[in-house]
Amino acid sequence: MKAVVFHGVGDIRLDEVPDPTLQDDEDAIVRLTASAICGTDLHFVRGTMAGMRSGTILGHEGVGVVEELGSLVRNFEPGDRVVVCSTIGCGACSYCRAGYYAQCDRANPNGSQAGTAFFGGPEATGSFDGLQAERARIPFAHTGLVALPDEVCDEQAILLSDIFPTGYFGAELAEVSNGDTVVVFGAGPVGVFAVLSARMLGAGRVICVDQHQDRLAMARRAGAETIDFSAEDPIDCIRELTGGIGPDRAIDAVGVDAERAHEGPAAGRTETDEEQFAAEVGEVAPEQAHNDGHWRPGDAPSMVLRWAVRSLAKAGTLAIIGVYPPQAKAFPIGEAMNKNLTLKMGNCNHRRYVPELIELVRAGAVDPQVVLTQLEGPRAAIEAYEAFDLRRPGWIKVELEPAA
Ligand SMILES: NC(=O)c1ccc[n+]([C@@H]2O[C@H](COP(=O)([O-])OP(=O)(O)OC[C@H]3O[C@@H](n4cnc5c(N)ncnc54)[C@H](O)[C@@H]3O)[C@@H](O)[C@H]2O)c1
Ligand SMILES: [Zn+2]
Ligand SMILES: [Zn+2]
């Protein structure tokens, strides 16, 4: 079968690989009808999330049809349409039972303290082969697969595999409630779903910060007031928009590949930190392989953390859903402490949110397709990665059709 395979930092290829087989009684084999590229995949290829084993199939977003089932998967039949949860949880341990699927005790082969297990990730996450392929092996399939009703099409369902639940998780972590003013950093797919989710949880106003016009326009369509950090100083502008008080809640939907402003009034202010940012990049991305401008890590890993802490109202809440590797150390702890901020963060517990979000989409209460802009067959998979990496206008969320 065809699959997108990681060979090294800056080196991914569409390869012919063997079909997956059942390895455990709790496994299923799913034939994927849709997959997608996530901002997290870019961290791997840019080298800002290190430790990928060469030969790992990429991708942790998938929709498909069940083909084979192990003897302990009792809730599906071959032919069922399903969405695959990005993170892998066993469904049996105390963490899974409490809804912390991303901290499952049993799914990560590196042990109970190793952290989140997910498809197509680094060695520390289990080196599970991912979903940018024609078929995939799904461990603990009774828990990781969720049945799809006919009314929810693949284009909607692929957004329910990772990014919609993640945005929702971010709004919930941020403790968004009725009337809150929320700022979301990043208007990528995850940021836009955080905007949408904050509104679902009752936010009075949502402000979204990015520097790409097409992405900011998408955030406005999702209901946000927008700020271009290359044209205005985001801190000053957030303060002005919020009566000098600041937002109650902030969501970091950018992560380690954050960039600082290179134009506009914010450029002058962050300039002084250039040396420290360079040291941070060295810390998080010891190995880089950018060529022709592709796969370049962000130049200011802690930029969003600093902006979020600075802009929040006193006693506000910061939710971090943008991904940072274990080596990342920079965070403005003193400033956060002295403002009585609450900090919450982590990898999404997908399985906790996917069933109810499917219901909302089926009922027509939300349409996640506001975000998906490009449909690509498998032959164009690598070019799709390149376009998404460069944030080309319009390339906001890329769906791949593995079986096309
Ligand atoms: N916690 C989780 O479970 C989880 C799940 C999925 C994705 N993620 C993470 O969410 C993040 C976003 O994912 P995505 O797919 O939307 O990625 P993306 O790369 O498409 O979007 C990131 C956006 O951030 C913007 N940005 C860069 N620097 C900024 C700054 N200083 N201020 C404001 N915006 C800035 C970029 O212009 C871009 O539009 C990534 O870090 C990804 O790894 C986390
Ligand atoms: Zn993802
Ligand atoms: Zn578990």
Short mmCIF file of C-alpha atoms and ligand atoms in Angstrom, two decimals:
data_model
loop_
_atom_site.label_atom_id
_atom_site.label_comp_id
_atom_site.label_asym_id
_atom_site.label_seq_id
_atom_site.Cartn_x
_atom_site.Cartn_y
_atom_site.Cartn_z
CA MET A 1 0.00 0.00 0.00
CA LYS A 2 1.00 3.67 -0.30
CA ALA A 3 1.88 5.70 2.81
CA VAL A 4 3.63 8.94 3.77
CA VAL A 5 6.82 7.82 5.53
CA PHE A 6 9.23 9.79 7.74
CA HIS A 7 12.86 9.23 6.67
CA GLY A 8 14.56 12.06 8.55
CA VAL A 9 14.19 15.72 9.46
CA GLY A 10 13.24 17.49 6.22
CA ASP A 11 12.83 14.14 4.41
CA ILE A 12 9.37 12.58 3.99
CA ARG A 13 8.35 10.36 1.08
CA LEU A 14 5.33 8.64 -0.40
CA ASP A 15 6.48 4.99 -0.19
CA GLU A 16 5.15 1.55 -1.01
CA VAL A 17 4.97 -0.32 2.34
CA PRO A 18 3.52 -3.67 3.52
CA ASP A 19 -0.15 -3.74 4.57
CA PRO A 20 -0.68 -3.75 8.36
CA THR A 21 -1.90 -6.93 10.08
CA LEU A 22 -3.71 -7.67 13.35
CA GLN A 23 -1.11 -8.07 16.11
CA ASP A 24 -3.30 -8.15 19.19
CA ASP A 25 -6.83 -9.24 20.10
CA GLU A 26 -7.79 -5.61 20.78
CA ASP A 27 -6.64 -4.41 17.30
CA ALA A 28 -8.63 -3.51 14.23
CA ILE A 29 -7.51 -2.90 10.67
CA VAL A 30 -9.13 0.16 9.11
CA ARG A 31 -9.10 1.07 5.41
CA LEU A 32 -8.72 4.83 5.43
CA THR A 33 -10.97 6.90 3.20
CA ALA A 34 -9.62 10.24 4.47
CA SER A 35 -6.55 11.43 6.30
CA ALA A 36 -5.11 14.89 6.94
CA ILE A 37 -1.94 16.83 7.74
CA CYS A 38 -1.74 18.47 11.18
CA GLY A 39 0.52 21.26 12.48
CA THR A 40 2.03 18.59 14.73
CA ASP A 41 3.31 16.70 11.66
CA LEU A 42 5.14 19.88 10.64
CA HIS A 43 6.97 19.98 14.02
CA PHE A 44 8.38 16.49 13.23
CA VAL A 45 9.53 17.38 9.72
CA ARG A 46 11.00 20.70 10.89
CA GLY A 47 12.84 18.95 13.74
CA THR A 48 11.16 20.94 16.55
CA MET A 49 9.63 17.74 17.93
CA ALA A 50 12.56 15.36 17.75
CA GLY A 51 12.91 11.60 18.14
CA MET A 52 11.00 10.26 15.11
CA ARG A 53 12.14 6.79 14.11
CA SER A 54 12.98 6.55 10.40
CA GLY A 55 10.37 4.41 8.63
CA THR A 56 7.42 5.51 10.77
CA ILE A 57 4.25 6.19 8.75
CA LEU A 58 3.07 9.74 9.51
CA GLY A 59 -0.41 11.00 10.33
CA HIS A 60 -2.78 10.89 13.27
CA GLU A 61 -6.04 11.96 11.66
CA GLY A 62 -8.18 9.36 9.95
CA VAL A 63 -11.64 8.31 8.83
CA GLY A 64 -12.29 4.93 7.29
CA VAL A 65 -14.03 1.60 7.14
CA VAL A 66 -13.39 -1.33 9.47
CA GLU A 67 -11.89 -4.30 7.60
CA GLU A 68 -10.74 -6.73 10.30
CA LEU A 69 -11.30 -7.06 14.02
CA GLY A 70 -9.44 -8.80 16.84
CA SER A 71 -11.46 -11.13 19.08
CA LEU A 72 -11.72 -8.56 21.93
CA VAL A 73 -13.21 -5.79 19.79
CA ARG A 74 -16.94 -6.41 20.27
CA ASN A 75 -18.55 -3.07 19.35
CA PHE A 76 -17.87 -2.99 15.56
CA GLU A 77 -18.38 -5.05 12.46
CA PRO A 78 -16.43 -5.14 9.20
CA GLY A 79 -17.88 -2.43 6.95
CA ASP A 80 -18.60 0.06 9.75
CA ARG A 81 -17.62 3.68 9.04
CA VAL A 82 -15.46 5.09 11.81
CA VAL A 83 -13.40 8.08 12.89
CA VAL A 84 -10.04 7.28 14.50
CA CYS A 85 -9.08 9.18 17.68
CA SER A 86 -5.53 10.61 17.31
CA THR A 87 -4.34 9.59 20.74
CA ILE A 88 -4.38 5.97 21.80
CA GLY A 89 -6.03 4.97 25.09
CA CYS A 90 -6.65 1.43 26.36
CA GLY A 91 -10.13 2.15 27.72
CA ALA A 92 -9.47 0.03 30.80
CA CYS A 93 -6.94 1.79 33.07
CA SER A 94 -7.92 4.33 35.73
CA TYR A 95 -6.76 7.26 33.57
CA CYS A 96 -8.90 6.22 30.60
CA ARG A 97 -11.87 5.61 32.90
CA ALA A 98 -11.51 9.15 34.25
CA GLY A 99 -11.34 10.58 30.71
CA TYR A 100 -7.56 11.21 30.63
CA TYR A 101 -7.10 9.05 27.54
CA ALA A 102 -3.94 10.99 26.57
CA GLN A 103 -2.31 9.80 29.80
CA CYS A 104 -3.30 6.15 29.48
CA ASP A 105 -1.21 3.78 31.62
CA ARG A 106 -1.12 0.96 29.07
CA ALA A 107 -1.10 2.31 25.53
CA ASN A 108 2.48 3.59 25.37
CA PRO A 109 4.91 0.66 24.95
CA ASN A 110 7.56 2.77 26.72
CA GLY A 111 5.69 2.36 30.01
CA SER A 112 3.09 4.03 32.17
CA GLN A 113 5.22 7.13 32.84
CA ALA A 114 6.11 7.69 29.18
CA GLY A 115 3.17 9.97 28.42
CA THR A 116 0.79 10.23 25.48
CA ALA A 117 0.68 7.49 22.84
CA PHE A 118 -0.46 8.55 19.40
CA PHE A 119 -0.35 7.53 15.76
CA GLY A 120 2.61 8.55 13.60
CA GLY A 121 4.63 10.17 16.39
CA PRO A 122 8.16 10.03 17.87
CA GLU A 123 9.70 7.02 19.59
CA ALA A 124 8.68 8.39 23.01
CA THR A 125 5.01 8.21 21.95
CA GLY A 126 5.32 4.59 20.86
CA SER A 127 6.37 4.83 17.18
CA PHE A 128 2.89 3.68 16.12
CA ASP A 129 2.51 3.69 12.34
CA GLY A 130 0.22 6.55 11.39
CA LEU A 131 -2.87 7.20 9.32
CA GLN A 132 -1.53 8.88 6.15
CA ALA A 133 -1.79 5.50 4.48
CA GLU A 134 -4.28 3.28 2.73
CA ARG A 135 -4.69 1.08 5.81
CA ALA A 136 -3.77 1.23 9.48
CA ARG A 137 -3.63 -0.99 12.53
CA ILE A 138 -5.66 0.54 15.37
CA PRO A 139 -4.68 -0.72 18.85
CA PHE A 140 -7.43 -0.79 21.53
CA ALA A 141 -9.92 -0.32 18.70
CA HIS A 142 -12.95 -0.71 20.98
CA THR A 143 -11.97 2.66 22.47
CA GLY A 144 -10.01 4.45 19.72
CA LEU A 145 -12.65 4.04 17.01
CA VAL A 146 -15.95 5.89 17.12
CA ALA A 147 -18.82 4.93 14.79
CA LEU A 148 -19.94 7.53 12.25
CA PRO A 149 -23.57 8.11 11.32
CA ASP A 150 -24.30 8.38 7.56
CA GLU A 151 -25.23 12.06 7.93
CA VAL A 152 -21.63 12.98 8.82
CA CYS A 153 -19.51 12.97 5.65
CA ASP A 154 -15.76 12.21 5.47
CA GLU A 155 -14.88 15.89 4.99
CA GLN A 156 -16.58 16.73 8.29
CA ALA A 157 -15.45 13.59 10.09
CA ILE A 158 -11.74 14.07 9.36
CA LEU A 159 -11.86 17.27 11.40
CA LEU A 160 -13.31 15.30 14.32
CA SER A 161 -10.30 12.99 14.49
CA ASP A 162 -7.99 15.58 16.09
CA ILE A 163 -8.39 19.30 15.56
CA PHE A 164 -12.02 19.98 16.54
CA PRO A 165 -11.68 17.94 19.78
CA THR A 166 -8.35 19.67 20.45
CA GLY A 167 -9.84 23.14 20.02
CA TYR A 168 -12.73 22.13 22.28
CA PHE A 169 -10.33 20.67 24.84
CA GLY A 170 -8.42 23.99 24.75
CA ALA A 171 -11.55 26.03 25.46
CA GLU A 172 -12.48 23.67 28.27
CA LEU A 173 -8.95 23.81 29.77
CA ALA A 174 -9.13 27.60 29.60
CA GLU A 175 -12.26 27.41 31.77
CA VAL A 176 -14.28 29.44 29.28
CA SER A 177 -17.72 30.24 30.59
CA ASN A 178 -20.60 32.61 29.96
CA GLY A 179 -19.59 36.12 29.03
CA ASP A 180 -15.82 35.56 29.12
CA THR A 181 -13.46 37.42 26.83
CA VAL A 182 -11.04 34.93 25.29
CA VAL A 183 -7.88 35.45 23.24
CA VAL A 184 -6.72 32.65 20.96
CA PHE A 185 -3.14 32.81 19.64
CA GLY A 186 -2.87 31.11 16.25
CA ALA A 187 -5.50 31.04 13.51
CA GLY A 188 -4.42 27.67 12.14
CA PRO A 189 -7.01 24.89 12.08
CA VAL A 190 -6.59 24.23 15.81
CA GLY A 191 -6.87 27.93 16.67
CA VAL A 192 -10.02 28.34 14.60
CA PHE A 193 -11.62 25.36 16.32
CA ALA A 194 -10.60 26.90 19.66
CA VAL A 195 -12.44 30.09 18.59
CA LEU A 196 -15.52 28.09 17.60
CA SER A 197 -15.40 26.06 20.81
CA ALA A 198 -14.96 29.10 23.07
CA ARG A 199 -18.15 30.48 21.53
CA MET A 200 -19.89 27.12 22.06
CA LEU A 201 -18.95 27.37 25.76
CA GLY A 202 -20.52 30.81 26.04
CA ALA A 203 -17.66 33.27 25.49
CA GLY A 204 -18.89 36.84 25.11
CA ARG A 205 -15.99 37.89 22.88
CA VAL A 206 -13.18 35.97 21.21
CA ILE A 207 -10.07 37.68 19.87
CA CYS A 208 -7.71 35.80 17.55
CA VAL A 209 -4.07 36.71 16.79
CA ASP A 210 -2.05 35.58 13.73
CA GLN A 211 -0.27 37.24 10.82
CA HIS A 212 -1.79 35.46 7.81
CA GLN A 213 -4.76 37.23 6.24
CA ASP A 214 -6.51 34.10 4.95
CA ARG A 215 -6.27 32.51 8.38
CA LEU A 216 -7.48 35.64 10.16
CA ALA A 217 -10.43 35.78 7.75
CA MET A 218 -11.27 32.20 8.66
CA ALA A 219 -11.13 33.10 12.38
CA ARG A 220 -13.55 35.97 11.71
CA ARG A 221 -15.91 33.54 9.97
CA ALA A 222 -15.76 31.45 13.15
CA GLY A 223 -16.79 34.53 15.13
CA ALA A 224 -13.50 36.12 16.28
CA GLU A 225 -12.30 39.74 16.33
CA THR A 226 -8.85 39.55 14.74
CA ILE A 227 -5.39 41.07 15.23
CA ASP A 228 -2.52 40.90 12.72
CA PHE A 229 0.65 40.85 14.84
CA SER A 230 2.74 42.06 11.89
CA ALA A 231 0.66 45.25 11.64
CA GLU A 232 -0.15 46.02 15.26
CA ASP A 233 1.40 45.28 18.63
CA PRO A 234 -0.83 42.43 19.87
CA ILE A 235 -0.45 43.33 23.56
CA ASP A 236 -1.42 46.99 23.04
CA CYS A 237 -4.27 46.04 20.73
CA ILE A 238 -5.68 43.34 23.06
CA ARG A 239 -5.59 45.83 25.92
CA GLU A 240 -7.35 48.48 23.84
CA LEU A 241 -10.05 46.03 22.76
CA THR A 242 -10.69 44.90 26.35
CA GLY A 243 -11.07 48.22 28.17
CA GLY A 244 -7.51 48.07 29.51
CA ILE A 245 -8.29 44.92 31.52
CA GLY A 246 -7.16 42.09 29.26
CA PRO A 247 -8.96 38.85 28.37
CA ASP A 248 -10.14 36.43 31.06
CA ARG A 249 -8.86 33.41 29.16
CA ALA A 250 -6.02 32.78 26.71
CA ILE A 251 -5.45 29.75 24.50
CA ASP A 252 -2.04 29.01 22.92
CA ALA A 253 -2.88 27.24 19.65
CA VAL A 254 0.57 27.80 18.12
CA GLY A 255 3.18 25.83 20.05
CA VAL A 256 6.92 25.52 19.58
CA ASP A 257 7.04 26.82 15.99
CA ALA A 258 5.89 30.28 17.08
CA GLU A 259 7.29 33.25 15.22
CA ARG A 260 8.04 36.74 16.45
CA ALA A 261 6.90 39.85 14.60
CA HIS A 262 9.30 40.91 11.85
CA GLU A 263 7.28 43.94 10.79
CA GLY A 264 5.12 46.48 12.57
CA PRO A 265 5.37 47.92 16.07
CA ALA A 266 5.79 44.54 17.82
CA ALA A 267 9.00 43.89 15.85
CA GLY A 268 10.85 46.60 17.78
CA ARG A 269 9.72 45.23 21.11
CA THR A 270 10.73 41.62 20.65
CA GLU A 271 14.02 42.45 18.95
CA THR A 272 15.86 42.58 22.25
CA ASP A 273 15.04 38.95 22.83
CA GLU A 274 16.57 37.76 19.57
CA GLU A 275 19.53 36.13 21.29
CA GLN A 276 17.39 34.33 23.80
CA PHE A 277 15.02 33.13 21.07
CA ALA A 278 18.00 31.80 19.09
CA ALA A 279 19.12 29.85 22.17
CA GLU A 280 15.59 28.46 22.56
CA VAL A 281 15.53 27.28 18.93
CA GLY A 282 18.86 25.52 19.48
CA GLU A 283 17.40 23.83 22.56
CA VAL A 284 14.21 22.55 20.91
CA ALA A 285 15.56 21.78 17.43
CA PRO A 286 19.13 20.45 17.75
CA GLU A 287 18.76 18.92 14.28
CA GLN A 288 17.39 20.96 11.38
CA ALA A 289 17.34 20.35 7.65
CA HIS A 290 15.63 23.27 6.01
CA ASN A 291 16.21 23.76 2.30
CA ASP A 292 14.63 26.15 -0.23
CA GLY A 293 12.85 27.78 2.69
CA HIS A 294 11.01 24.54 3.56
CA TRP A 295 10.79 22.97 7.03
CA ARG A 296 12.12 26.04 8.83
CA PRO A 297 11.42 25.99 12.59
CA GLY A 298 9.63 28.98 14.09
CA ASP A 299 12.16 31.59 15.27
CA ALA A 300 10.63 32.39 18.68
CA PRO A 301 9.49 29.24 20.54
CA SER A 302 8.23 31.03 23.68
CA MET A 303 6.71 34.05 21.87
CA VAL A 304 3.08 33.04 22.37
CA LEU A 305 3.63 32.03 26.00
CA ARG A 306 5.07 35.50 26.68
CA TRP A 307 2.32 37.33 24.78
CA ALA A 308 -0.39 35.26 26.47
CA VAL A 309 0.93 35.84 30.00
CA ARG A 310 1.48 39.54 29.32
CA SER A 311 -1.95 40.13 27.78
CA LEU A 312 -4.14 38.14 30.20
CA ALA A 313 -6.24 39.90 32.83
CA LYS A 314 -5.09 39.42 36.43
CA ALA A 315 -6.27 36.04 37.76
CA GLY A 316 -6.95 34.84 34.21
CA THR A 317 -6.47 31.33 32.84
CA LEU A 318 -3.98 30.18 30.20
CA ALA A 319 -4.57 26.95 28.30
CA ILE A 320 -1.66 25.58 26.28
CA ILE A 321 -2.65 23.18 23.51
CA GLY A 322 0.10 24.19 21.08
CA VAL A 323 2.71 21.43 21.28
CA TYR A 324 6.12 21.86 22.96
CA PRO A 325 8.78 19.14 23.09
CA PRO A 326 10.10 17.95 26.48
CA GLN A 327 13.30 19.98 25.93
CA ALA A 328 11.43 23.32 25.85
CA LYS A 329 12.19 25.22 29.06
CA ALA A 330 11.32 28.88 28.46
CA PHE A 331 8.21 30.21 30.20
CA PRO A 332 7.67 33.60 31.95
CA ILE A 333 6.93 32.01 35.30
CA GLY A 334 7.52 35.09 37.46
CA GLU A 335 5.13 37.27 35.52
CA ALA A 336 2.46 34.55 35.56
CA MET A 337 2.88 33.95 39.30
CA ASN A 338 2.62 37.60 40.18
CA LYS A 339 -0.66 37.93 38.22
CA ASN A 340 -2.27 34.95 39.98
CA LEU A 341 -2.75 33.17 36.65
CA THR A 342 -4.06 29.63 36.35
CA LEU A 343 -2.15 27.42 33.88
CA LYS A 344 -3.59 24.32 32.25
CA MET A 345 -2.15 22.35 29.35
CA GLY A 346 -1.72 19.06 27.61
CA ASN A 347 -2.46 16.66 24.81
CA CYS A 348 -6.10 16.31 23.93
CA ASN A 349 -8.05 13.40 25.44
CA HIS A 350 -9.73 12.92 22.06
CA ARG A 351 -11.97 10.00 22.96
CA ARG A 352 -13.60 12.08 25.68
CA TYR A 353 -14.95 14.62 23.16
CA VAL A 354 -15.34 12.83 19.81
CA PRO A 355 -18.70 11.13 20.46
CA GLU A 356 -20.47 14.32 21.58
CA LEU A 357 -18.91 16.43 18.79
CA ILE A 358 -20.11 13.86 16.22
CA GLU A 359 -23.61 14.32 17.62
CA LEU A 360 -23.39 18.13 17.32
CA VAL A 361 -22.26 17.85 13.70
CA ARG A 362 -24.93 15.27 12.87
CA ALA A 363 -27.59 17.51 14.38
CA GLY A 364 -26.33 20.45 12.29
CA ALA A 365 -25.49 22.51 15.40
CA VAL A 366 -21.96 23.11 14.06
CA ASP A 367 -20.36 22.58 10.67
CA PRO A 368 -16.62 21.94 11.03
CA GLN A 369 -16.05 22.32 7.29
CA VAL A 370 -15.45 26.06 7.64
CA VAL A 371 -11.79 25.07 8.06
CA LEU A 372 -11.02 22.45 5.43
CA THR A 373 -9.82 24.18 2.30
CA GLN A 374 -7.87 21.69 0.22
CA LEU A 375 -8.54 18.16 -0.97
CA GLU A 376 -5.56 16.22 -2.21
CA GLY A 377 -5.09 12.72 -3.60
CA PRO A 378 -2.13 10.63 -2.43
CA ARG A 379 0.22 11.47 -5.27
CA ALA A 380 0.21 15.09 -4.20
CA ALA A 381 0.78 14.27 -0.51
CA ILE A 382 4.35 15.54 -0.33
CA GLU A 383 3.53 18.75 -2.24
CA ALA A 384 0.58 19.24 0.10
CA TYR A 385 2.96 19.03 3.06
CA GLU A 386 5.21 21.64 1.44
CA ALA A 387 2.33 24.04 0.80
CA PHE A 388 0.99 23.62 4.34
CA ASP A 389 4.49 24.13 5.80
CA LEU A 390 4.84 27.47 3.99
CA ARG A 391 1.30 28.49 5.05
CA ARG A 392 0.51 29.32 1.41
CA PRO A 393 -2.70 31.32 1.13
CA GLY A 394 -5.67 28.97 1.18
CA TRP A 395 -3.70 25.96 2.42
CA ILE A 396 -5.23 25.92 5.85
CA LYS A 397 -6.19 22.29 6.42
CA VAL A 398 -5.23 19.61 3.97
CA GLU A 399 -7.26 16.46 3.60
CA LEU A 400 -5.62 13.48 1.90
CA GLU A 401 -7.58 10.69 0.26
CA PRO A 402 -5.37 7.65 0.76
CA ALA A 403 -7.42 5.28 -1.37
CA ALA A 404 -7.98 7.68 -4.28
N1 LIG B 1 -2.57 19.44 22.36
C1 LIG B 1 -2.97 18.64 21.39
O1 LIG B 1 -3.49 17.56 21.62
C2 LIG B 1 -2.80 19.06 19.96
C3 LIG B 1 -3.52 18.43 18.94
C4 LIG B 1 -3.40 18.91 17.63
C5 LIG B 1 -2.53 19.95 17.36
N2 LIG B 1 -1.82 20.52 18.37
C6 LIG B 1 -0.90 21.64 18.16
O2 LIG B 1 -1.64 22.82 17.91
C7 LIG B 1 -0.78 23.74 17.24
C8 LIG B 1 -1.52 24.32 16.04
O3 LIG B 1 -1.81 23.31 15.10
P1 LIG B 1 -2.32 23.73 13.63
O4 LIG B 1 -2.59 22.48 12.88
O5 LIG B 1 -3.37 24.76 13.72
O6 LIG B 1 -0.92 24.36 13.08
P2 LIG B 1 -0.55 25.47 11.98
O7 LIG B 1 0.92 25.40 11.84
O8 LIG B 1 -1.41 25.31 10.78
O9 LIG B 1 -0.99 26.86 12.67
C9 LIG B 1 -0.20 27.58 13.55
C10 LIG B 1 -0.57 29.06 13.38
O10 LIG B 1 0.12 29.84 14.36
C11 LIG B 1 0.47 31.09 13.78
N3 LIG B 1 1.52 31.74 14.57
C12 LIG B 1 2.88 31.59 14.54
N4 LIG B 1 3.47 32.39 15.44
C13 LIG B 1 2.47 33.08 16.07
C14 LIG B 1 2.45 34.06 17.09
N5 LIG B 1 3.58 34.49 17.66
N6 LIG B 1 1.24 34.55 17.49
C15 LIG B 1 0.07 34.12 16.93
N7 LIG B 1 0.04 33.19 15.94
C16 LIG B 1 1.23 32.67 15.53
C17 LIG B 1 0.89 30.70 12.38
O11 LIG B 1 0.89 31.80 11.50
C18 LIG B 1 -0.15 29.64 12.02
O12 LIG B 1 -1.28 30.20 11.37
C19 LIG B 1 0.47 22.96 16.87
O13 LIG B 1 1.46 23.20 17.84
C20 LIG B 1 0.01 21.53 16.97
O14 LIG B 1 1.10 20.65 17.24
C21 LIG B 1 -1.96 20.10 19.65
ZN ZN B 2 -2.71 16.82 15.38
ZN ZN B 3 -5.79 3.44 29.51
#
